[in-house]
Coordinates of C-alpha atoms in Angstrom, one line a residue:
M1 CA -18.7 -163.6 -32.2
A2 CA -21.4 -162.0 -33.5
K3 CA -21.0 -158.8 -35.8
A4 CA -22.1 -155.7 -33.7
R5 CA -24.9 -153.1 -35.8
K6 CA -22.4 -149.9 -36.5
D7 CA -25.7 -147.2 -35.7
T8 CA -25.1 -146.4 -32.4
P9 CA -26.0 -142.7 -32.2
K10 CA -23.0 -140.0 -32.2
R11 CA -25.2 -137.7 -29.6
R12 CA -27.6 -139.0 -26.5
Q13 CA -31.0 -138.9 -26.8
C14 CA -33.5 -139.7 -24.4
G15 CA -37.1 -140.6 -25.3
T16 CA -38.4 -140.3 -21.1
M17 CA -39.9 -136.8 -21.8
V18 CA -41.8 -138.3 -25.2
V19 CA -43.3 -140.9 -22.7
H20 CA -44.0 -138.2 -19.6
N21 CA -46.0 -136.6 -22.0
R22 CA -47.7 -139.0 -24.2
L23 CA -48.9 -140.3 -20.2
L24 CA -49.9 -137.1 -19.9
E25 CA -52.2 -136.8 -22.6
R26 CA -54.1 -140.7 -22.2
D27 CA -53.7 -141.5 -18.7
P28 CA -56.2 -139.2 -16.7
G29 CA -55.0 -140.3 -13.4
Y30 CA -51.3 -139.5 -14.4
R31 CA -50.9 -136.0 -13.7
G32 CA -52.8 -136.2 -10.1
R33 CA -50.5 -139.1 -9.3
L34 CA -47.5 -137.1 -10.5
A35 CA -48.4 -134.3 -8.4
A36 CA -49.4 -136.4 -5.5
I37 CA -45.7 -138.4 -5.4
E38 CA -44.1 -134.4 -5.8
A39 CA -46.0 -133.0 -2.9
A40 CA -44.6 -136.2 -1.0
T41 CA -41.0 -135.9 -2.0
Q42 CA -41.1 -132.5 -1.2
R43 CA -42.2 -133.3 2.5
H44 CA -39.8 -136.0 2.9
L45 CA -36.6 -133.3 1.2
M46 CA -37.7 -131.3 4.5
M47 CA -37.5 -134.1 7.1
A48 CA -33.7 -135.0 8.5
A49 CA -33.9 -138.7 7.8
V50 CA -35.3 -139.5 4.3
R51 CA -33.5 -143.0 4.1
R52 CA -34.4 -146.7 4.6
P53 CA -32.8 -147.9 7.7
K54 CA -30.4 -150.2 6.0
R55 CA -28.8 -150.2 2.7
I56 CA -31.5 -150.9 -0.3
V57 CA -30.4 -153.6 -2.9
I58 CA -32.7 -153.1 -5.8
P59 CA -33.5 -156.2 -7.5
V60 CA -32.5 -155.7 -11.8
V61 CA -34.3 -158.1 -14.3
V62 CA -33.0 -157.4 -17.8
H63 CA -35.0 -158.6 -20.7
V64 CA -32.5 -159.2 -24.0
V65 CA -35.2 -158.8 -26.6
F66 CA -32.5 -159.8 -30.3
N67 CA -33.5 -159.7 -33.4
I68 CA -30.2 -160.2 -34.9
A69 CA -27.6 -162.4 -33.4
A70 CA -25.7 -159.3 -32.2
D71 CA -28.6 -157.9 -30.1
N72 CA -28.6 -161.1 -27.8
I73 CA -26.0 -159.3 -25.8
S74 CA -24.1 -162.0 -23.6
D75 CA -24.0 -162.4 -19.7
A76 CA -20.8 -160.7 -19.2
Q77 CA -22.5 -157.6 -21.1
V78 CA -25.3 -157.8 -19.3
K79 CA -23.4 -158.2 -15.4
S80 CA -20.8 -155.2 -16.3
Q81 CA -23.8 -152.7 -16.8
I82 CA -24.8 -153.7 -13.3
N83 CA -21.5 -153.1 -11.8
V84 CA -21.2 -149.2 -13.8
L85 CA -24.7 -149.3 -11.7
N86 CA -23.4 -150.1 -8.5
R87 CA -20.2 -147.8 -8.8
D88 CA -22.1 -144.5 -9.8
Y89 CA -24.5 -144.8 -7.4
R90 CA -21.9 -145.2 -4.7
A91 CA -19.7 -142.5 -6.3
K92 CA -17.3 -145.2 -6.2
N93 CA -16.3 -144.2 -10.1
T94 CA -13.1 -143.4 -10.2
D95 CA -13.6 -140.6 -13.0
K96 CA -15.4 -138.2 -10.5
K97 CA -11.9 -137.1 -10.4
K98 CA -13.6 -134.8 -13.6
V99 CA -15.7 -133.0 -11.2
P100 CA -14.6 -129.4 -10.9
A101 CA -12.9 -128.4 -7.6
V102 CA -15.9 -126.0 -6.8
W103 CA -18.7 -128.6 -7.2
S104 CA -16.1 -131.7 -5.2
G105 CA -18.4 -131.4 -2.0
L106 CA -21.4 -132.2 -3.7
V107 CA -20.4 -135.6 -5.2
G108 CA -23.5 -137.8 -3.4
D109 CA -23.4 -141.3 -2.6
A110 CA -27.0 -142.6 -3.1
D111 CA -25.9 -145.4 -0.5
I112 CA -27.6 -147.9 -2.6
G113 CA -27.1 -151.1 -4.6
F114 CA -28.1 -153.4 -7.4
A115 CA -28.3 -157.0 -8.2
L116 CA -29.7 -159.0 -10.9
A117 CA -32.6 -160.9 -9.4
R118 CA -31.9 -164.5 -7.4
K119 CA -35.7 -165.6 -8.0
D120 CA -38.1 -165.2 -10.6
P121 CA -41.7 -164.2 -9.7
S122 CA -42.5 -167.6 -9.1
G123 CA -39.9 -168.3 -6.3
K124 CA -38.0 -169.9 -9.1
A125 CA -34.4 -169.7 -9.4
T126 CA -33.4 -167.0 -12.3
T127 CA -30.4 -165.4 -13.3
G128 CA -31.8 -162.4 -13.6
I129 CA -31.3 -162.2 -17.5
T130 CA -34.2 -163.1 -19.9
R131 CA -33.8 -163.6 -23.5
T132 CA -36.2 -163.3 -26.1
N133 CA -36.0 -163.7 -29.8
T134 CA -38.1 -161.0 -32.1
T135 CA -39.2 -160.7 -35.4
Q136 CA -39.3 -156.8 -34.8
T137 CA -35.9 -155.4 -36.0
S138 CA -35.9 -152.6 -33.3
F139 CA -37.9 -150.6 -30.9
S140 CA -39.1 -146.9 -30.4
D141 CA -40.2 -145.1 -27.1
D142 CA -43.7 -146.6 -27.9
D143 CA -43.4 -149.3 -25.0
G144 CA -43.7 -152.0 -27.8
V145 CA -40.7 -153.9 -26.6
K146 CA -42.5 -154.2 -23.1
S147 CA -44.9 -156.1 -24.0
A148 CA -44.6 -159.9 -25.9
A149 CA -48.1 -158.8 -28.0
T150 CA -46.0 -156.6 -29.8
G151 CA -42.8 -158.2 -30.5
G152 CA -40.8 -158.0 -26.8
V153 CA -41.8 -159.4 -23.6
N154 CA -43.6 -158.6 -20.6
A155 CA -42.7 -156.9 -17.0
W156 CA -42.1 -158.6 -13.8
P157 CA -44.0 -157.4 -11.4
T158 CA -42.8 -153.8 -11.4
D159 CA -43.4 -153.0 -7.5
R160 CA -40.2 -156.0 -6.9
Y161 CA -38.0 -155.3 -10.0
L162 CA -36.2 -152.8 -11.7
N163 CA -37.2 -154.3 -15.3
I164 CA -34.9 -153.1 -17.3
W165 CA -34.9 -153.9 -21.3
A166 CA -31.9 -154.2 -23.9
C167 CA -32.8 -154.1 -27.4
A168 CA -32.3 -152.4 -30.6
L169 CA -33.8 -148.7 -30.8
G170 CA -34.6 -146.7 -33.5
G171 CA -34.7 -143.2 -34.2
G172 CA -31.6 -142.2 -32.3
L173 CA -32.7 -143.4 -29.6
L174 CA -30.3 -144.3 -26.7
G175 CA -33.2 -145.2 -23.6
Y176 CA -36.0 -143.8 -22.3
A177 CA -37.6 -144.7 -18.7
Q178 CA -40.8 -144.1 -16.9
F179 CA -41.0 -141.8 -14.0
P180 CA -42.9 -143.0 -10.4
G181 CA -46.6 -142.8 -11.1
G182 CA -46.8 -144.4 -14.5
P183 CA -48.7 -147.4 -15.6
P184 CA -47.1 -150.8 -13.4
A185 CA -47.3 -152.5 -16.7
T186 CA -45.0 -149.9 -18.8
D187 CA -42.7 -149.5 -16.0
G188 CA -38.7 -149.7 -16.1
V189 CA -36.2 -148.9 -18.4
V190 CA -35.1 -149.2 -21.9
I191 CA -31.7 -149.2 -23.5
L192 CA -30.1 -149.9 -26.7
N193 CA -27.8 -152.5 -26.8
T194 CA -25.0 -151.0 -28.2
A195 CA -25.1 -148.6 -25.2
F196 CA -25.6 -151.3 -22.5
G197 CA -22.6 -152.0 -20.5
T198 CA -18.7 -151.5 -21.6
V199 CA -18.1 -154.6 -22.8
G200 CA -19.5 -157.1 -25.5
T201 CA -21.4 -154.4 -28.2
A202 CA -21.2 -151.4 -26.2
A203 CA -19.8 -148.8 -29.1
A204 CA -18.4 -145.3 -27.8
P205 CA -19.2 -142.5 -27.1
F206 CA -21.5 -144.5 -24.7
N207 CA -19.7 -147.4 -23.7
L208 CA -19.0 -147.0 -19.8
G209 CA -22.8 -147.9 -19.0
R210 CA -23.9 -144.2 -18.4
T211 CA -26.9 -144.4 -20.3
A212 CA -28.6 -147.1 -17.6
T213 CA -26.9 -144.9 -14.9
H214 CA -29.0 -141.7 -16.4
E215 CA -32.1 -143.7 -17.1
V216 CA -33.0 -145.3 -13.8
G217 CA -32.2 -141.8 -12.3
H218 CA -35.7 -140.7 -14.2
W219 CA -36.9 -143.9 -13.0
L220 CA -35.7 -142.8 -9.4
N221 CA -37.7 -139.7 -9.9
L222 CA -34.9 -137.3 -11.4
H223 CA -35.2 -134.7 -14.3
H224 CA -32.8 -133.4 -16.8
I225 CA -30.7 -131.0 -15.0
W226 CA -32.2 -128.1 -17.0
G227 CA -35.6 -128.5 -16.1
D228 CA -38.2 -130.4 -18.9
G229 CA -40.4 -127.6 -19.9
G230 CA -39.6 -128.4 -23.5
V231 CA -38.1 -124.2 -24.2
Q232 CA -34.8 -123.2 -23.5
S233 CA -36.2 -120.3 -21.6
C234 CA -34.3 -120.7 -18.5
Q235 CA -37.2 -120.7 -16.3
D236 CA -37.3 -124.4 -16.3
S237 CA -36.8 -126.6 -13.3
D238 CA -35.5 -130.1 -12.0
F239 CA -36.5 -129.4 -8.4
I240 CA -32.9 -129.7 -7.1
H241 CA -31.6 -127.1 -5.4
D242 CA -27.5 -127.6 -5.8
T243 CA -27.5 -128.3 -9.6
P244 CA -27.0 -124.4 -11.5
N245 CA -29.8 -123.2 -13.3
Q246 CA -29.2 -124.5 -17.1
A247 CA -30.2 -123.2 -20.3
G248 CA -30.5 -127.0 -22.2
P249 CA -28.7 -129.9 -22.6
N250 CA -25.2 -130.3 -23.4
F251 CA -24.0 -132.8 -25.7
G252 CA -20.1 -134.3 -26.6
K253 CA -17.3 -133.2 -23.6
P254 CA -17.9 -129.3 -22.8
T255 CA -15.3 -127.8 -21.4
F256 CA -15.7 -126.1 -18.1
P257 CA -16.6 -123.5 -17.7
H258 CA -19.5 -123.9 -20.0
V259 CA -22.0 -121.0 -18.7
S260 CA -25.4 -120.2 -19.6
C261 CA -28.9 -118.5 -18.0
T262 CA -26.2 -116.4 -16.5
N263 CA -25.3 -118.7 -14.2
G264 CA -21.4 -118.0 -14.1
P265 CA -18.6 -118.1 -13.5
N266 CA -18.9 -121.8 -12.8
G267 CA -21.7 -122.3 -15.4
D268 CA -23.5 -125.4 -16.6
M269 CA -22.9 -128.8 -14.3
F270 CA -23.0 -130.7 -17.6
M271 CA -20.8 -133.2 -15.8
N272 CA -23.8 -134.8 -14.0
Y273 CA -25.4 -138.1 -15.1
M274 CA -29.0 -135.9 -15.8
D275 CA -27.0 -133.9 -18.5
Y276 CA -26.4 -135.0 -22.2
V277 CA -22.9 -135.3 -22.3
D278 CA -21.1 -138.3 -23.8
D279 CA -20.4 -141.4 -21.2
D280 CA -16.8 -140.8 -20.1
T281 CA -18.2 -136.8 -19.0
M282 CA -20.6 -137.5 -17.2
V283 CA -19.4 -138.7 -13.8
M284 CA -21.9 -136.9 -10.4
F285 CA -25.0 -137.0 -8.6
T286 CA -25.4 -134.0 -6.5
A287 CA -26.3 -134.3 -2.3
Q288 CA -30.0 -133.3 -3.5
Q289 CA -30.0 -135.6 -6.4
V290 CA -29.4 -138.3 -3.9
A291 CA -31.9 -137.3 -1.1
R292 CA -34.6 -137.2 -3.9
I293 CA -33.6 -140.6 -5.1
Q294 CA -34.1 -141.6 -1.4
A295 CA -37.7 -140.0 -1.1
A296 CA -38.5 -142.0 -4.2
L297 CA -37.3 -145.0 -2.7
A298 CA -39.0 -144.1 0.7
G299 CA -42.3 -142.9 -1.1
P300 CA -43.3 -144.6 -4.6
R301 CA -40.4 -146.8 -4.4
N302 CA -41.0 -148.5 -1.0
K303 CA -41.8 -152.1 -2.2
I304 CA -38.9 -152.2 -3.6
G305 CA -35.6 -154.3 -2.4
R306 CA -37.9 -155.6 0.6

């Protein structure tokens, strides 16, 4: 067995807002698309029936991009991550029992599934896993892994597949995603290979597959639970009404209650998948986060899984 890297971060760091802010600066149409998507999302949230008529199964392609043997993670490790996504998004994870009783009634089932693609863009049979040997020893949040021209691999059509790139990431990054409304060529999710899945090279404290759960949440238009204004002022919003206002990210394994923004007595919902805690501490989406996910699937992600 190949020797795994020993540089898995000990503290969660997501690059999604760096990508988001870069797009705001460089893509003239991005801000307008986001505004239109948010307006449509709010309209959907006011409707009684947001969901599609039948359960959506999202086709996934995992692009394994590797420089050394340890980065070439196994099919088993990839499949373990798909299993986690299916459990977490259906609220079938057994560790949801960690949710404090005051919020146990808010745990939401998104009623969606994930499956490795069985057909590639040309209609040929596929495992849903691609493998690309690269000269790049690691990647950053600059989307280099998403292009063959910069040592990565191009996305499959992003309106038909959830593209996930598993690779070595530098700068302490565990992963990043692109919100709906970004450029199609770079749409998808990037995950550090040692924070991917639950077996193989997956390393604690990020060895339960929750980095992908978090980043796919962004891909489905969820924001960090504390809001993303960049200042821990208690004035930012994640656009979700059943998540308490929170000053900033929580790390590691906080104990309940953890109070900020005068949100006592229950404090922060740090066990939410959209906080920054360790994998074994994030265990839930809320009902209104689920509604927002369904709004994304009815709106900007409406072609996926058809």
